[in-house]
Amino acid sequence: MTYNRDIFQRTELLLGEEVVQRIAEARVIIFGVGGVGSWCAETLVRSGIHHLTMVDSDEVVASNINRQLMATTATIGQPKVEVLRERLQTINPDAEIQAICGRYNAETAESFHLEDYDYVIDAIDSLKDKALLINTVTRTANTQLFSSMGAARKFDPMKIKVTEFWKVEGDPLARTLRHKFKQMGEYPERKFLCVYSDEIRSQKSEIRSQRSEVSNRPTPNGTMAHITAIFGNMLASLVLKHICQL
């Protein structure tokens, strides 16, 4: 395939024709297109990713509007992946964007054929599903994983960092996830990079670890767009840097 040189002329000026072509040929799947994943998806498409699959089972609700790219008062009640796909197709109508309204879990895992993708982006909230995805991808040859740790309850963008998962410090989600792996007796088979923040908020805003038995998701925490957008864009940059071999 050949990329649209009118749209990506500035990218080509920065990276060169060969690299932009490699970006266009890469295949990416994002699990979770909420506050982090939605910004990641848009940056990837604006950067020239042509093959993108997005997976999320949720519909837009009013509380999403403060931080999720496709969430507006006009999109409430619509599937997030469908709304986001429509927006991304207006950015690059030639892009092959697949929207899957569903979840990655033990029952659906085999249907996603992760070996068909070059990059997997983990922006999943559910601890159980996140652990399963990480373990599965790290056993999948030639598929690169980048994962988001907790963007909730953060305010200072200068605290956002990237490091290998086992080196993440000061992030409650990473700590809980490591405990989950130990509890399962199953661990990632290779290293992977994470976006995280080591910001520690005040006592009144400490992370609430109580989880819903029904949804297996964290209780709601405060979140803002300037943090989730940076998390998403940093995940996108990890994909692009890997393609560019930077």
Short mmCIF file of C-alpha atoms in Angstrom, two decimals:
data_model
loop_
_atom_site.label_atom_id
_atom_site.label_comp_id
_atom_site.label_asym_id
_atom_site.label_seq_id
_atom_site.Cartn_x
_atom_site.Cartn_y
_atom_site.Cartn_z
CA MET A 1 0.00 0.00 0.00
CA THR A 2 1.03 3.63 -0.57
CA TYR A 3 0.32 6.31 2.02
CA ASN A 4 -1.41 9.62 1.23
CA ARG A 5 1.48 12.03 0.68
CA ASP A 6 -0.77 15.10 0.96
CA ILE A 7 -1.80 14.17 4.50
CA PHE A 8 1.60 12.98 5.67
CA GLN A 9 3.94 15.41 3.93
CA ARG A 10 5.10 16.97 7.22
CA THR A 11 5.70 13.52 8.72
CA GLU A 12 7.72 12.59 5.64
CA LEU A 13 9.79 15.77 5.99
CA LEU A 14 10.69 14.70 9.53
CA LEU A 15 11.16 10.97 9.12
CA GLY A 16 11.69 10.30 5.43
CA GLU A 17 9.67 8.35 2.88
CA GLU A 18 10.94 4.90 3.84
CA VAL A 19 10.03 5.28 7.51
CA VAL A 20 6.58 6.71 6.75
CA GLN A 21 5.96 3.71 4.52
CA ARG A 22 6.92 1.38 7.38
CA ILE A 23 4.49 3.20 9.66
CA ALA A 24 1.73 2.74 7.10
CA GLU A 25 2.40 -0.99 6.90
CA ALA A 26 2.43 -1.64 10.68
CA ARG A 27 -0.59 -3.39 12.22
CA VAL A 28 -1.75 -2.16 15.62
CA ILE A 29 -4.50 -3.28 18.00
CA ILE A 30 -5.60 -1.20 21.00
CA PHE A 31 -7.50 -2.74 23.89
CA GLY A 32 -9.46 -0.03 25.66
CA VAL A 33 -10.27 3.31 24.02
CA GLY A 34 -11.15 5.36 27.05
CA GLY A 35 -9.17 8.27 28.44
CA VAL A 36 -5.81 6.79 27.43
CA GLY A 37 -6.59 4.57 24.44
CA SER A 38 -8.66 7.10 22.53
CA TRP A 39 -5.83 9.65 22.39
CA CYS A 40 -3.37 6.91 21.48
CA ALA A 41 -5.57 5.82 18.57
CA GLU A 42 -5.89 9.30 17.13
CA THR A 43 -2.18 10.04 17.36
CA LEU A 44 -1.36 6.76 15.61
CA VAL A 45 -3.75 7.52 12.73
CA ARG A 46 -2.50 11.11 12.43
CA SER A 47 1.05 9.70 12.36
CA GLY A 48 0.31 7.39 9.45
CA ILE A 49 -0.77 4.07 10.97
CA HIS A 50 -3.03 2.56 8.30
CA HIS A 51 -4.09 -0.73 9.93
CA LEU A 52 -5.72 -0.15 13.34
CA THR A 53 -8.08 -2.33 15.36
CA MET A 54 -9.82 -0.93 18.45
CA VAL A 55 -11.50 -3.05 21.12
CA ASP A 56 -13.83 -1.70 23.80
CA SER A 57 -17.25 -2.82 25.04
CA ASP A 58 -18.43 0.44 26.59
CA GLU A 59 -20.76 3.18 25.42
CA VAL A 60 -20.07 6.88 25.93
CA VAL A 61 -21.48 8.29 29.17
CA ALA A 62 -21.50 11.85 30.46
CA SER A 63 -18.66 11.24 32.92
CA ASN A 64 -16.35 10.36 29.98
CA ILE A 65 -16.55 13.84 28.48
CA ASN A 66 -13.88 15.44 30.66
CA ARG A 67 -11.09 13.20 29.30
CA GLN A 68 -12.04 10.88 26.41
CA LEU A 69 -11.43 12.07 22.88
CA MET A 70 -14.67 10.93 21.23
CA ALA A 71 -16.93 11.68 24.21
CA THR A 72 -19.21 14.69 23.72
CA THR A 73 -22.78 15.48 24.69
CA ALA A 74 -23.73 14.42 21.15
CA THR A 75 -22.17 10.95 21.42
CA ILE A 76 -23.60 9.84 24.78
CA GLY A 77 -25.09 6.36 24.51
CA GLN A 78 -23.11 5.37 21.41
CA PRO A 79 -20.43 2.64 21.37
CA LYS A 80 -17.04 4.24 21.97
CA VAL A 81 -15.27 2.27 19.25
CA GLU A 82 -17.86 3.20 16.63
CA VAL A 83 -17.78 6.91 17.44
CA LEU A 84 -14.00 6.93 17.46
CA ARG A 85 -13.77 4.98 14.21
CA GLU A 86 -16.00 7.52 12.47
CA ARG A 87 -13.79 10.35 13.68
CA LEU A 88 -10.57 8.61 12.64
CA GLN A 89 -11.91 7.87 9.16
CA THR A 90 -12.42 11.62 8.65
CA ILE A 91 -8.72 12.09 9.42
CA ASN A 92 -7.59 9.43 6.93
CA PRO A 93 -10.43 7.93 4.86
CA ASP A 94 -8.00 5.40 3.37
CA ALA A 95 -7.08 3.91 6.75
CA GLU A 96 -8.30 0.41 7.55
CA ILE A 97 -9.86 0.88 10.98
CA GLN A 98 -11.74 -1.97 12.62
CA ALA A 99 -14.00 -1.29 15.60
CA ILE A 100 -14.78 -4.26 17.83
CA CYS A 101 -17.41 -3.63 20.49
CA GLY A 102 -16.31 -6.29 22.94
CA ARG A 103 -13.85 -7.24 25.66
CA TYR A 104 -10.62 -9.14 25.86
CA ASN A 105 -11.07 -11.87 28.45
CA ALA A 106 -10.59 -15.61 28.91
CA GLU A 107 -13.65 -16.38 26.78
CA THR A 108 -12.75 -14.11 23.86
CA ALA A 109 -8.93 -14.16 23.89
CA GLU A 110 -8.42 -16.65 21.08
CA SER A 111 -10.68 -14.72 18.71
CA PHE A 112 -8.28 -11.77 18.47
CA HIS A 113 -5.35 -13.59 16.79
CA LEU A 114 -2.70 -11.35 18.32
CA GLU A 115 -0.03 -12.97 16.15
CA ASP A 116 -1.50 -11.01 13.22
CA TYR A 117 -0.44 -7.70 14.78
CA ASP A 118 2.93 -6.02 15.08
CA TYR A 119 1.90 -3.97 18.13
CA VAL A 120 -0.54 -4.45 20.99
CA ILE A 121 -1.52 -1.49 23.14
CA ASP A 122 -2.88 -2.36 26.57
CA ALA A 123 -5.17 0.33 27.97
CA ILE A 124 -7.45 -2.09 29.82
CA ASP A 125 -9.01 -1.21 33.19
CA SER A 126 -9.94 -4.71 34.37
CA LEU A 127 -7.07 -6.18 36.37
CA LYS A 128 -7.90 -9.78 35.47
CA ASP A 129 -8.20 -9.05 31.74
CA LYS A 130 -5.10 -6.86 31.77
CA ALA A 131 -3.02 -9.62 33.34
CA LEU A 132 -4.32 -12.14 30.81
CA LEU A 133 -3.52 -9.86 27.86
CA ILE A 134 -0.01 -9.14 29.10
CA ASN A 135 0.77 -12.79 29.65
CA THR A 136 -0.66 -13.75 26.26
CA VAL A 137 1.16 -11.07 24.26
CA THR A 138 4.50 -11.75 25.90
CA ARG A 139 4.17 -15.34 24.73
CA THR A 140 3.37 -14.22 21.18
CA ALA A 141 6.41 -14.07 18.91
CA ASN A 142 7.14 -10.89 16.96
CA THR A 143 4.33 -8.91 18.62
CA GLN A 144 5.42 -5.90 20.65
CA LEU A 145 3.46 -4.88 23.77
CA PHE A 146 3.17 -1.42 25.31
CA SER A 147 1.04 -1.02 28.42
CA SER A 148 -0.59 1.81 30.35
CA MET A 149 -0.49 1.80 34.11
CA GLY A 150 -2.78 4.03 36.16
CA ALA A 151 -3.60 7.48 34.79
CA ALA A 152 -6.32 8.12 37.35
CA ARG A 153 -5.66 10.30 40.39
CA LYS A 154 -2.75 12.03 38.71
CA PHE A 155 -2.36 15.76 38.00
CA ASP A 156 1.30 16.60 37.37
CA PRO A 157 2.35 15.79 33.77
CA MET A 158 6.02 16.10 34.72
CA LYS A 159 5.68 12.90 36.74
CA ILE A 160 4.75 10.76 33.73
CA LYS A 161 7.48 8.32 32.71
CA VAL A 162 8.29 5.21 30.67
CA THR A 163 10.14 2.19 31.97
CA GLU A 164 10.12 -1.60 31.91
CA PHE A 165 7.21 -3.07 33.88
CA TRP A 166 9.25 -4.61 36.70
CA LYS A 167 11.02 -1.28 37.26
CA VAL A 168 7.83 0.76 37.70
CA GLU A 169 7.79 2.46 41.10
CA GLY A 170 5.12 4.49 42.84
CA ASP A 171 2.23 3.21 40.73
CA PRO A 172 -0.52 1.35 42.65
CA LEU A 173 -1.83 -0.42 39.53
CA ALA A 174 1.60 -1.86 38.70
CA ARG A 175 2.00 -3.01 42.28
CA THR A 176 -1.42 -4.68 42.26
CA LEU A 177 -0.71 -6.24 38.88
CA ARG A 178 2.56 -7.75 40.09
CA HIS A 179 0.65 -9.20 43.05
CA LYS A 180 -1.92 -10.59 40.61
CA PHE A 181 0.79 -12.38 38.61
CA LYS A 182 2.16 -13.87 41.83
CA GLN A 183 -1.33 -14.95 42.87
CA MET A 184 -1.91 -16.59 39.48
CA GLY A 185 1.49 -18.24 39.47
CA GLU A 186 1.92 -16.98 35.89
CA TYR A 187 4.28 -14.21 34.81
CA PRO A 188 5.02 -12.28 31.59
CA GLU A 189 7.54 -14.24 29.54
CA ARG A 190 9.44 -11.20 28.34
CA LYS A 191 9.96 -7.58 29.28
CA PHE A 192 7.68 -4.78 28.08
CA LEU A 193 7.55 -1.01 28.46
CA CYS A 194 4.90 0.84 30.47
CA VAL A 195 3.70 4.43 30.68
CA TYR A 196 3.13 5.39 34.30
CA SER A 197 3.23 8.22 36.81
CA ASP A 198 4.95 8.07 40.18
CA GLU A 199 2.98 11.04 41.50
CA ILE A 200 1.71 10.53 45.04
CA ARG A 201 -1.49 12.40 45.80
CA SER A 202 -2.64 13.56 49.23
CA GLN A 203 -4.20 11.29 51.85
CA LYS A 204 -7.75 12.30 50.91
CA SER A 205 -7.19 11.13 47.34
CA GLU A 206 -5.38 7.85 47.93
CA ILE A 207 -6.25 5.11 45.48
CA ARG A 208 -9.25 3.01 46.43
CA SER A 209 -8.40 -0.63 46.00
CA GLN A 210 -11.91 -1.97 46.57
CA ARG A 211 -13.07 -3.65 43.36
CA SER A 212 -16.50 -4.50 42.03
CA GLU A 213 -17.09 -8.25 42.03
CA VAL A 214 -19.40 -7.84 39.06
CA SER A 215 -17.32 -5.69 36.71
CA ASN A 216 -13.86 -6.55 38.06
CA ARG A 217 -13.01 -2.87 37.60
CA PRO A 218 -11.65 -0.29 40.02
CA THR A 219 -14.07 2.01 41.79
CA PRO A 220 -14.16 5.39 39.97
CA ASN A 221 -11.31 7.80 40.62
CA GLY A 222 -10.70 11.39 39.56
CA THR A 223 -9.04 11.80 36.17
CA MET A 224 -8.30 14.71 33.81
CA ALA A 225 -7.66 15.00 30.10
CA HIS A 226 -4.22 16.55 30.26
CA ILE A 227 -2.94 13.39 31.97
CA THR A 228 -4.82 10.73 30.00
CA ALA A 229 -3.91 12.45 26.72
CA ILE A 230 -0.20 12.40 27.61
CA PHE A 231 -0.40 8.75 28.60
CA GLY A 232 -2.06 7.96 25.26
CA ASN A 233 0.39 9.99 23.24
CA MET A 234 3.36 8.43 24.99
CA LEU A 235 2.02 4.96 24.16
CA ALA A 236 1.68 6.04 20.53
CA SER A 237 5.23 7.40 20.59
CA LEU A 238 6.55 4.03 21.78
CA VAL A 239 5.01 2.38 18.73
CA LEU A 240 6.40 5.02 16.40
CA LYS A 241 9.87 4.96 17.94
CA HIS A 242 9.98 1.20 17.61
CA ILE A 243 8.98 1.39 13.94
CA CYS A 244 11.51 4.16 13.32
CA GLN A 245 14.15 2.23 15.30
CA LEU A 246 14.87 5.27 17.44
#
